[in-house]
Coordinates of C-alpha atoms in Angstrom, one line a residue:
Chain A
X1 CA -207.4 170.8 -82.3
X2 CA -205.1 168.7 -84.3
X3 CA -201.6 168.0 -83.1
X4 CA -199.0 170.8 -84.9
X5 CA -195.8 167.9 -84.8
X6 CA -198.3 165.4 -86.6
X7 CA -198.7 167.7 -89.6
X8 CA -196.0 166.8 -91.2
X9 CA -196.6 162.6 -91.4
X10 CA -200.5 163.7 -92.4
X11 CA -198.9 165.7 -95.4
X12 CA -196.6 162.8 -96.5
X13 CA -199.1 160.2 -96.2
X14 CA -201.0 162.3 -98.5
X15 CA -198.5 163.1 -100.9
X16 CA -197.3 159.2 -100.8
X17 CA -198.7 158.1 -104.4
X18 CA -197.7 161.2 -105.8
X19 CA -194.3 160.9 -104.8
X20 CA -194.6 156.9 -106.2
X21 CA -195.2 158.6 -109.5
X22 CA -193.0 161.7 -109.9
X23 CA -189.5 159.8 -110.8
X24 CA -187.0 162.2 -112.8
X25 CA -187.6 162.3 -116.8
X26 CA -184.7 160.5 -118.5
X27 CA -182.0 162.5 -120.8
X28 CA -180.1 161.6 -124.0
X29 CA -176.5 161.7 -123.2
X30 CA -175.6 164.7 -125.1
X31 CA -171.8 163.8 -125.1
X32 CA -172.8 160.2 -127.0
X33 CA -176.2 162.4 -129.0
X34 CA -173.6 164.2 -130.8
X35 CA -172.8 162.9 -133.8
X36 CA -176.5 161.3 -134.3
X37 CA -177.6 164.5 -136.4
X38 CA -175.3 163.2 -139.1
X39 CA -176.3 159.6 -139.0
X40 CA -180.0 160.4 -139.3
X41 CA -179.0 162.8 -142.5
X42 CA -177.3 160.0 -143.9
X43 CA -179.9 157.4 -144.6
X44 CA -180.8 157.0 -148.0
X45 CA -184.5 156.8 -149.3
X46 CA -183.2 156.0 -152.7
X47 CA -181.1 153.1 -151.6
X48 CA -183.4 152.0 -149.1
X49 CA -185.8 151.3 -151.7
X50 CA -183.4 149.9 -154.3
X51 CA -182.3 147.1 -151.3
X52 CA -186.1 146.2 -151.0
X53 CA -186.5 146.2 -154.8
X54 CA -183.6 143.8 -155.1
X55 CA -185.1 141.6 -152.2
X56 CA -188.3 141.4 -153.4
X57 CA -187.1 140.3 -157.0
X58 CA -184.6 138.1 -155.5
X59 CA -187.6 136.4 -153.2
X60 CA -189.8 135.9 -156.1
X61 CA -187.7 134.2 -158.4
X62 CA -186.5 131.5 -155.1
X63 CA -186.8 128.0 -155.1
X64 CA -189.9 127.7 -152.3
X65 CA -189.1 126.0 -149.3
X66 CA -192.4 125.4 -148.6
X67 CA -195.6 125.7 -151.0
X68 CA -198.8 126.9 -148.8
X69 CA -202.7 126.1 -150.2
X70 CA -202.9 130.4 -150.4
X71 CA -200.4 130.3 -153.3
X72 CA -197.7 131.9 -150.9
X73 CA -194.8 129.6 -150.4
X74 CA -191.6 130.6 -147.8
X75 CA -188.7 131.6 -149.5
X76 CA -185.1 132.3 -147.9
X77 CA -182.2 131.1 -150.1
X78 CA -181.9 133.6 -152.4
X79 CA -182.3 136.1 -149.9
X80 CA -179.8 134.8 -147.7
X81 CA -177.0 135.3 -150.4
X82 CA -178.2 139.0 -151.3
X83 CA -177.4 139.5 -148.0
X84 CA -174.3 137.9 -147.1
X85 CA -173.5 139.8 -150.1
X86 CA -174.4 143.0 -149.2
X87 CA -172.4 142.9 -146.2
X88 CA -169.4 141.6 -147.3
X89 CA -169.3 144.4 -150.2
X90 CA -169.2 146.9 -147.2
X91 CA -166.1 145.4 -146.2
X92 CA -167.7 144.2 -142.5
X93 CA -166.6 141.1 -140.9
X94 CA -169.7 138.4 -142.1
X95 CA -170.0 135.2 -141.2
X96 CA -173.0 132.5 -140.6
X97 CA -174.7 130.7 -137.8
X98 CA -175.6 127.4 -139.0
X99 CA -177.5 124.5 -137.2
X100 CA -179.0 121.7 -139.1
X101 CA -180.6 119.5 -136.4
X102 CA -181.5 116.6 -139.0
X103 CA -185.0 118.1 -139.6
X104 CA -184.3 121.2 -141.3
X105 CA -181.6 124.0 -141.2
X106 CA -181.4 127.4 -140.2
X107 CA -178.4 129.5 -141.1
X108 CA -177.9 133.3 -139.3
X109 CA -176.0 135.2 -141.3
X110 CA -174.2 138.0 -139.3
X111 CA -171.6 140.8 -140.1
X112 CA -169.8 142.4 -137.4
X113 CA -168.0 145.7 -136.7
X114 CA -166.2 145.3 -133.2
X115 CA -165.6 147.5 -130.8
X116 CA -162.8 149.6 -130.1
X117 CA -163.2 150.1 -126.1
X118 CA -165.5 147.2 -125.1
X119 CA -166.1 144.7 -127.5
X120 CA -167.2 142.1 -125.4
X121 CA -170.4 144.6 -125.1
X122 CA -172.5 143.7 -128.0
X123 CA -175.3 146.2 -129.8
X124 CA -177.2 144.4 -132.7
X125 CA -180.1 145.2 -135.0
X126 CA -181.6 142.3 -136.9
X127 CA -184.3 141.1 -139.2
X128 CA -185.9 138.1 -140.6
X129 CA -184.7 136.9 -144.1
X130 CA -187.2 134.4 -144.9
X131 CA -190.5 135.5 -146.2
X132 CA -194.1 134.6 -147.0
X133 CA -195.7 135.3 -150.4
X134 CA -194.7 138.9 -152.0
X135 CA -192.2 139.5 -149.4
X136 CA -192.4 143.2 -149.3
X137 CA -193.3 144.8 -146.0
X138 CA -192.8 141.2 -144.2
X139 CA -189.7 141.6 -144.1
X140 CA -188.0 142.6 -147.4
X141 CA -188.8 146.0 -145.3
X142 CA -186.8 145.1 -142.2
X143 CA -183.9 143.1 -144.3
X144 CA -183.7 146.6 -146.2
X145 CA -183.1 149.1 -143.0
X146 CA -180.8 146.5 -141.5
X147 CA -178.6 146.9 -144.8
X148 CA -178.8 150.5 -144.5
X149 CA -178.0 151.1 -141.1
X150 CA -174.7 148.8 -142.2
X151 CA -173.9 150.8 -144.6
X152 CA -174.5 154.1 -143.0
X153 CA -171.9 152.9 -139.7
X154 CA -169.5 150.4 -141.6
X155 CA -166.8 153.2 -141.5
X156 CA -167.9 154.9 -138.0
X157 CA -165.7 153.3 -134.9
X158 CA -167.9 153.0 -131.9
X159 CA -167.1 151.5 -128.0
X160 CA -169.0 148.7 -128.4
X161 CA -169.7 145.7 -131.1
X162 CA -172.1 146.4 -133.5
X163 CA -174.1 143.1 -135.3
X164 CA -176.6 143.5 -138.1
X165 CA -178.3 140.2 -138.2
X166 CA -180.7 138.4 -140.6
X167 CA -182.2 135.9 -139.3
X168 CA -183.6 132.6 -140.9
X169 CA -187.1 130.6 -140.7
X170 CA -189.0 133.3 -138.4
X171 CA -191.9 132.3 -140.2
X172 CA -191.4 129.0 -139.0
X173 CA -191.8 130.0 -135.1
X174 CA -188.5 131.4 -134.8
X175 CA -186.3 129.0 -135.3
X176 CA -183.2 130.9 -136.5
X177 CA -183.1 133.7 -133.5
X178 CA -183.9 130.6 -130.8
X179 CA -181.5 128.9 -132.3
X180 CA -179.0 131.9 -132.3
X181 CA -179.5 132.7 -129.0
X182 CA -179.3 129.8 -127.5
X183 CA -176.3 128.4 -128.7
X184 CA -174.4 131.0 -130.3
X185 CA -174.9 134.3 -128.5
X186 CA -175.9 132.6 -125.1
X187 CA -173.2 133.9 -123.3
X188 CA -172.8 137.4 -124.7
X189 CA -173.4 140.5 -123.1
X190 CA -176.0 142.0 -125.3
X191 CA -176.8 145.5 -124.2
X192 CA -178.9 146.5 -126.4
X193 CA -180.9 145.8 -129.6
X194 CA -183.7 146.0 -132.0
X195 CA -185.4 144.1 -134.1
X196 CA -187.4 144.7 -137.5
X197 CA -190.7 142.7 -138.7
X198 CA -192.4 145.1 -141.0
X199 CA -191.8 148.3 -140.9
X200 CA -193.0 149.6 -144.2
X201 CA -196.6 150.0 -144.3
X202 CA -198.5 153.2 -143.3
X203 CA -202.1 154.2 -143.9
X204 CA -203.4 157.7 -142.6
X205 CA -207.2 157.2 -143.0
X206 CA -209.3 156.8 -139.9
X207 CA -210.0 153.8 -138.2
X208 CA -207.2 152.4 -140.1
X209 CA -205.6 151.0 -136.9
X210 CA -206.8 147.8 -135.1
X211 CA -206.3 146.4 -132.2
X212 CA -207.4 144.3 -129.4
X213 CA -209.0 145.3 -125.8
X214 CA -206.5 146.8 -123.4
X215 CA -204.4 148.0 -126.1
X216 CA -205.3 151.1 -126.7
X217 CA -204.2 152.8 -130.4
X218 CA -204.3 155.7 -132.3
X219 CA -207.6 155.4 -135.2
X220 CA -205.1 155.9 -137.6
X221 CA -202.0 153.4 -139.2
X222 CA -199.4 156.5 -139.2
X223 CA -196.9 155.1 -136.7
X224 CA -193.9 153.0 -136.1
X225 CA -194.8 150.1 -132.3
X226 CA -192.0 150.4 -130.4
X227 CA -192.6 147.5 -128.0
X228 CA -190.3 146.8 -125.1
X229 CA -190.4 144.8 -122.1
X230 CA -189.1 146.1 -118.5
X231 CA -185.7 144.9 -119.1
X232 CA -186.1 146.9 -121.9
X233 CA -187.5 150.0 -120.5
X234 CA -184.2 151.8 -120.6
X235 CA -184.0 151.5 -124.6
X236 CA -187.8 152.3 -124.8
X237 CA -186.8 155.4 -122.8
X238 CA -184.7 156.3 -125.7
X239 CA -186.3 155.6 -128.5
X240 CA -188.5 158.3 -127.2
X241 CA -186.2 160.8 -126.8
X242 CA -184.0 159.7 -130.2
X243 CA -187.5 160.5 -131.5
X244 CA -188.8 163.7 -129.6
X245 CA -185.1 164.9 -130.7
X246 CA -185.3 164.7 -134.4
X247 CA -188.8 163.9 -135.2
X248 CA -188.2 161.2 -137.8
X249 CA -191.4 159.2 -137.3
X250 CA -194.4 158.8 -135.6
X251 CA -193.8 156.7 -132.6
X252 CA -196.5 154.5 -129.9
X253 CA -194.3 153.2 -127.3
X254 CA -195.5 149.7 -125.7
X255 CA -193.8 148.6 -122.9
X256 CA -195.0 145.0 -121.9
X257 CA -195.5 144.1 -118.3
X258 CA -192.1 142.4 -116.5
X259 CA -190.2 140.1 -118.8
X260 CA -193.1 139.5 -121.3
X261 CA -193.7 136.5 -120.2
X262 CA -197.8 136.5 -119.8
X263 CA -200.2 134.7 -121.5
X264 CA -201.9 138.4 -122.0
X265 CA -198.1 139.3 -124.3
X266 CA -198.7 136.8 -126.8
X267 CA -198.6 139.6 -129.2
X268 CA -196.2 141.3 -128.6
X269 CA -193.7 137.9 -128.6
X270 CA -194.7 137.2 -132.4
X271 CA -191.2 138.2 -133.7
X272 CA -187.1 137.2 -133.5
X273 CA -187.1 139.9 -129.9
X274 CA -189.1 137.0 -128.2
X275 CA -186.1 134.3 -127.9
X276 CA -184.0 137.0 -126.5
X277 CA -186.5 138.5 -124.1
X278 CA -187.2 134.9 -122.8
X279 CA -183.5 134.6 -122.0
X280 CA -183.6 138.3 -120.1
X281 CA -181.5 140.4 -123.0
X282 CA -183.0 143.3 -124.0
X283 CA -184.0 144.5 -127.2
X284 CA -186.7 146.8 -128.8
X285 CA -189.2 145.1 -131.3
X286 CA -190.0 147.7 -133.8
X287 CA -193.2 146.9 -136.1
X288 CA -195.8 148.6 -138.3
X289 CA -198.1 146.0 -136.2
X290 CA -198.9 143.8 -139.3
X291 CA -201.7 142.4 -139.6
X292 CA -203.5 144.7 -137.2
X293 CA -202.7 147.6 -139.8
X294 CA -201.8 145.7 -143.1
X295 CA -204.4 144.0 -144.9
X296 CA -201.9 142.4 -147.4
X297 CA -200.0 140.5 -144.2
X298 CA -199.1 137.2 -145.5
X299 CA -200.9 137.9 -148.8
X300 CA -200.0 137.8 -152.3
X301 CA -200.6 141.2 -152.2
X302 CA -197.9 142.2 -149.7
X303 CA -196.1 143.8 -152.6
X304 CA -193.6 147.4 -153.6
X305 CA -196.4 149.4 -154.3
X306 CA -198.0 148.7 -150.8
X307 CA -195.1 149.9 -149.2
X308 CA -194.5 153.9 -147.9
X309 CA -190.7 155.1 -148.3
X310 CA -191.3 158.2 -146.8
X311 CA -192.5 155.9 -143.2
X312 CA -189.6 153.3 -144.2
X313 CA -187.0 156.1 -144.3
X314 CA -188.6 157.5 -140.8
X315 CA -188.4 154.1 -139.3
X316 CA -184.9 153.8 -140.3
X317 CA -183.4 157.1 -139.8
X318 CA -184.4 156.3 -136.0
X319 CA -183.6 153.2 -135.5
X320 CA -180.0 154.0 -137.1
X321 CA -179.7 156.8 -134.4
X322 CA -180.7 154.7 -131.5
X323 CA -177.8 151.5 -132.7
X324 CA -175.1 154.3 -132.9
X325 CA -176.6 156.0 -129.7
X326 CA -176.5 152.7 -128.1
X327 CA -173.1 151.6 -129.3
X328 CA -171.5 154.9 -128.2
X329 CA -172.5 154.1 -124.8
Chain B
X1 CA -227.1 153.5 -107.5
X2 CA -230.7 155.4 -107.2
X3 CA -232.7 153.5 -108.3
X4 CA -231.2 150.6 -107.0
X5 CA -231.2 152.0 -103.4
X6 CA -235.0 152.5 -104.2
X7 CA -235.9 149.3 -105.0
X8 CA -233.9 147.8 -101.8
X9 CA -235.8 150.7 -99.7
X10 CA -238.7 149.1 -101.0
X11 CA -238.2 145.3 -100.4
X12 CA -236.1 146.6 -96.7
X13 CA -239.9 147.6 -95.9
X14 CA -241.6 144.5 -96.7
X15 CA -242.0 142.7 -93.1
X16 CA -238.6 141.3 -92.7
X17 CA -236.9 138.5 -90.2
X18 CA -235.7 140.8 -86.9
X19 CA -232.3 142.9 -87.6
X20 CA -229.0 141.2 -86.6
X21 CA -226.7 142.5 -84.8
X22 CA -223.6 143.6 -86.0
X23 CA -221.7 140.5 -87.6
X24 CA -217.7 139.8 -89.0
X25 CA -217.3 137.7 -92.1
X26 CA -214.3 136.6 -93.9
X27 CA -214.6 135.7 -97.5
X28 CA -212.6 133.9 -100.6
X29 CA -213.4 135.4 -103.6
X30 CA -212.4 134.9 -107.3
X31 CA -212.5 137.2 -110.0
X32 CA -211.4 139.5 -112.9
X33 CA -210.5 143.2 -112.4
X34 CA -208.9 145.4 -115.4
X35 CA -208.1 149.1 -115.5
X36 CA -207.7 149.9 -118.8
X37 CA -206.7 153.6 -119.5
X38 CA -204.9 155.2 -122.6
X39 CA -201.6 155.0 -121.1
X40 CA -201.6 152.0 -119.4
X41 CA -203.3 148.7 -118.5
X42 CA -203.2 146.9 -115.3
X43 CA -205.1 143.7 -113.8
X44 CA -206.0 140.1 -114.5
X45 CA -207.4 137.5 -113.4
X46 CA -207.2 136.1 -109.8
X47 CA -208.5 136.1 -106.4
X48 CA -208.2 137.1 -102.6
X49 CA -209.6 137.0 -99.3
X50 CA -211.2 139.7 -97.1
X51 CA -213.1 141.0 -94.1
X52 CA -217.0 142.2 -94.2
X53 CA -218.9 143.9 -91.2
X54 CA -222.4 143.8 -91.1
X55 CA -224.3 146.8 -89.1
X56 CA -227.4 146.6 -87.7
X57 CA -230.1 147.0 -90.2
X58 CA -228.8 147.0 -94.2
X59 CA -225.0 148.9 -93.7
X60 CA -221.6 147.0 -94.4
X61 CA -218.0 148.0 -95.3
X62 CA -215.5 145.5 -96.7
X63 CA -212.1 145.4 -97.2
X64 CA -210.2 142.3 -99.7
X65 CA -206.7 141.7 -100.8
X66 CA -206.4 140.3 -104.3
X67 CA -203.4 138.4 -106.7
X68 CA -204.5 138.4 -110.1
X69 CA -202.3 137.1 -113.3
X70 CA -202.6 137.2 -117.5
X71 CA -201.1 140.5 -118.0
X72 CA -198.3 140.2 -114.9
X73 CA -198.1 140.0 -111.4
X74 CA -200.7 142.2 -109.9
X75 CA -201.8 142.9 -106.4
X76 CA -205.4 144.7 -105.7
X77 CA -206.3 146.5 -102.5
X78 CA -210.6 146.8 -102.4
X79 CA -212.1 149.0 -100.2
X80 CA -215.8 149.6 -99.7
X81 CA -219.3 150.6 -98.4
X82 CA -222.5 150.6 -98.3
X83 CA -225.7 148.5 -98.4
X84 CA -227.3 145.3 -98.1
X85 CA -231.0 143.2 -98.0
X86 CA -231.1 141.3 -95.0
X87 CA -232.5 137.6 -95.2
X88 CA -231.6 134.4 -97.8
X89 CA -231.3 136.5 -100.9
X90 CA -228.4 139.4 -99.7
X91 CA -228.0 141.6 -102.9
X92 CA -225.6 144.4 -102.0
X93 CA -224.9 147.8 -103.3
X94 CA -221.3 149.5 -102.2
X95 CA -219.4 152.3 -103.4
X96 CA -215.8 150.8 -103.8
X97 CA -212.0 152.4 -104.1
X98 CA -209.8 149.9 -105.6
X99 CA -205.8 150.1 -105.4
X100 CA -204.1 147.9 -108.2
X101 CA -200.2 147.6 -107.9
X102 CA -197.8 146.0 -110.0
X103 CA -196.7 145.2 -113.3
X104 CA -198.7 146.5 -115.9
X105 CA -198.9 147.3 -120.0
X106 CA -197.6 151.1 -120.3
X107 CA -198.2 152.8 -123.4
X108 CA -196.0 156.0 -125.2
X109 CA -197.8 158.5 -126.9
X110 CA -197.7 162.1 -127.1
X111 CA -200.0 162.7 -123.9
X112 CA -198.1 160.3 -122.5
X113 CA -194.9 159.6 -123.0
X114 CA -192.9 158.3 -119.5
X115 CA -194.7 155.2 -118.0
X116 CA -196.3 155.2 -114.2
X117 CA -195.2 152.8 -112.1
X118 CA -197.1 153.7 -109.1
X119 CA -200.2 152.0 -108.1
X120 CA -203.4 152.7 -109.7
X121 CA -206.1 154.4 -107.4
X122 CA -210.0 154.4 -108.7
X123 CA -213.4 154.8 -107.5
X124 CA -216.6 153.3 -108.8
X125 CA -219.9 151.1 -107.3
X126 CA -220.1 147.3 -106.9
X127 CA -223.2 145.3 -107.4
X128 CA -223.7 142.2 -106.0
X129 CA -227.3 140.8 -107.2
X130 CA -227.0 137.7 -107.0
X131 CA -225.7 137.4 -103.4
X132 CA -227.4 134.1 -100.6
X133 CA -227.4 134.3 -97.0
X134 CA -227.7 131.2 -94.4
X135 CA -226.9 131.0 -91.2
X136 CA -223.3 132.1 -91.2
X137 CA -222.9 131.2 -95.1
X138 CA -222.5 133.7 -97.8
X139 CA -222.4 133.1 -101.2
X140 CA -222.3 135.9 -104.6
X141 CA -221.8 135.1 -107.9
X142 CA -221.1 137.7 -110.8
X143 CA -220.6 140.6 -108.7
X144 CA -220.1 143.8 -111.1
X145 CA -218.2 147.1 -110.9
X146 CA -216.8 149.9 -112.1
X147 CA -214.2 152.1 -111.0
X148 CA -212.8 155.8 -112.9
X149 CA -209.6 157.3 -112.2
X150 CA -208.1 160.6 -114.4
X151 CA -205.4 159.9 -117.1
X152 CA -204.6 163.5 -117.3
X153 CA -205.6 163.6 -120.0
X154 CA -208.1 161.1 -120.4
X155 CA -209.6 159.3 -117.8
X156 CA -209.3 155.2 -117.5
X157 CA -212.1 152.9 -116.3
X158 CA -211.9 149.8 -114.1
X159 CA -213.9 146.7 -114.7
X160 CA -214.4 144.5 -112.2
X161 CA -216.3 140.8 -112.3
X162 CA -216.6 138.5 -109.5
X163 CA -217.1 135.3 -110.1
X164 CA -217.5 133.9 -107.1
X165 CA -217.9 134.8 -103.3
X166 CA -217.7 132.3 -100.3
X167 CA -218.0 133.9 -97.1
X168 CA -218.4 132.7 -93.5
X169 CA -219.5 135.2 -90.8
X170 CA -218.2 134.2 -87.2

């Protein structure tokens, strides 16, 4: 007959990996989730599109920096002044990050809105400048929301610093984001960010999606990656609620095991996030998953007419809610 | 598993050396061991130690604790039963329950949108064909299971390989 006082330690020992599992379901905070209604209404498809229209025309006409064997070359000059343009005709602080370390240089170009409680406490959103062949979802895409998100919060005053970055020579292994945050932003106190690398490209027929084993996806090329690391988990955490709350875009959340630093990540490091995730900051890489989606990656054919507004605007419209969220904070 | 158990029924009756007596064996072993479900992936590549008993005539449980890497730091808890061909070729049959722990790929859908972090229970069956007894030597090569466990929904699979098996009974 089994011991009455011992029931209780045979129940927990039981319940024991349940109990590992159940942990309480995070919540927006629905003081800070207030006002992100209005930002989401605020995106515009129409200029969204006439900033990628401009970038792509301004990428095309660019002296090449390099000439590739495909007939793609890598461009960035032009695209560098459209946006230190942009930015300064919103009236934001801009300024550049520029290294030239006698092989080649990289220049950041960076506009700032500081913060009225905490500034030290920095929020960014960034994207890569420089682009391969036609330039439109890689990252004449990302470039684009980063301009609109600026303009949508240039005359909002938020706790913390806000940055909207574009970074330069991605394409050539990252060179402008390691260089920015090693030397520039090494000692600030980045709480949270995301980053863009095309973002534009959507395609609903079935088995549209690829992948690779272990990670599973959808069949279909309808959503937005939002790949995190566990530093990261926290802003992964939101992006799904920012999403559940206003519905903006398909989302697949990836949340890469410890601080990404595997040999089974390499994937999920192939953009500007991966400097700052090496250094332990956190940030959100948000990606239509390229070339495991679009066939026109690093193509000629990565052109206006491949691109979906409708997904672009989605993929903004959240992403613009999470930076204010974040910055509210 | 049945026809397996048949054909090692069938050899066990073959005149055989006489039955040892129970025996303890500990044992390196290297390997690869994924669970791969729709909202998360854990494993890697690695190895461990553990401790088999052999009963008298063809019974054995084991018990191994593994470290594998490639996706992150994982740890593996194996736990298992069943049975074996006496003599210089030793192929083994066990059910298994393996408990993988650690860091792991989550993934965020609809069915499943807040990752796990606890550890990762499954049950399955572990071949071992190509397995060599001498004296108080062991060695396995390519050792394979599989393992389920319920996603809710969905159900994940676990794969297991081992490539190697060095054991030494005392």
């Amino acid at each position: 007959m089994m011991n009455l006082r011992m029931k209780p330690a045979y129940f927990l020992l039981l319940a024991a990996p349940l109990l590992v599992q159940c942990s309480p379901t995070p919540t927006l905070d629905e003081g800070r989730a207030a006002i992100l209604g209005d930002i989401v209404a605020e995106v515009d498809r129409d200029l969204l599109q006439q900033n990628l229209d401009e970038l792509v025309a301004v990428h095309e006409v660019d002296t090449p920096l390099i000439v590739l064997g495909s007939g793609c070359s890598l461009t960035h000059d032009n695209a560098r002044e459209w946006l230190r343009a942009k930015f300064q005709a919103f009236g934001l602080t801009t300024y550049s990050h520029f290294v030239d370390d006698g092989a080649f240089s990289t220049e950041n170009i960076i506009a700032e809105k500081k913060g009225t409680e905490r500034p030290d406490e920095i929020v960014f959103v960034g994207a890569h400048y420089d682009a391969l062949c036609a330039a439109a979802d890689d990252n004449s895409t990302g470039v684009a929301a980063v301009v609109e998100i600026a303009r949508v919060l240039k005359d909002r005053n938020f706790p913390r610093t806000v940055r909207f970055i574009g970074f330069d020579l991605e394409e050539m292994q990252l060179v402008g984001s390691t260089r920015y945050v090693t030397t520039k932003a090494a000692n600030d106190n980045i709480v949270a960010a995301i980053v863009f690398d095309s973002i534009g490209f959507r395609n609903d027929a079935p088995h549209s999606q690829n992948s690779l084993p272990g990670f599973p996806a959808p069949s279909q090329g309808n959503f937005i990656a939002v790949i995190g690391n566990a530093p990261s988990a926290h802003l992964s955490d939101d992006a799904w609620l920012v999403q559940e709350r206003f519905h903006t875009v398909k989302v697949v959340g990836i949340d890469s095991a410890g601080t990404s630093e595997s040999l089974a990540a390499g994937n999920l490091m192939r953009s500007d996030h991966a400097p700052f995730w090496i250094r332990g900051k956190p940030a959100l890489f948000i990606t239509d998953t390229a070339n495991f989606r679009n066939p026109n990656y690093h193509q000629p054919t990565d052109t206006l007419s491949t691109i979906d507004p409708v997904f672009l605007k989605g993929v903004t419209q959240l992403s613009a809610a999470l930076i204010a969220y974040w910055a509210g904070g | 598993m049945t026809i397996l158990a048949t054909v090692l029924a069938t050899t066990i009756t073959v005149p055989q050396p006489a039955t040892p007596p129970m025996r303890i064996a500990a044992y390196l072993r290297a390997g690869l061991s994924v669970h791969s479900a729709p909202s998360q992936t854990i494993g890697g590549l690695g190895g461990g130690a553990g401790i088999r008993v052999s009963f008298p005539k063809f019974w054995l449980a084991q018990a191994d604790l593994n470290y594998y890497g490639l996706i992150g730091h994982v740890g593996e808890v194996r736990l298992g039963g069943g049975i074996q061909r006496p003599g210089l070729w030793n192929p083994a049959a066990l059910g298994m329950v393996s408990i993988l722990f650690g860091q792991r790929l989550s993934f965020r859908t609809a069915d499943h949108p807040w990752p796990s972090s606890g550890p990762v229970v499954s049950a399955g069956i572990s071949l071992a064909p190509l397995r060599f007894s001498h004296k108080n030597y062991t060695a396995s090569v390519l050792e394979l299971g599989l393992g389920i466990k319920p996603d809710l929904p969905g159900v994940g699979m676990t794969y297991s390989i081992g490539l190697l098996e060095i054991g030494h009974s005392f």
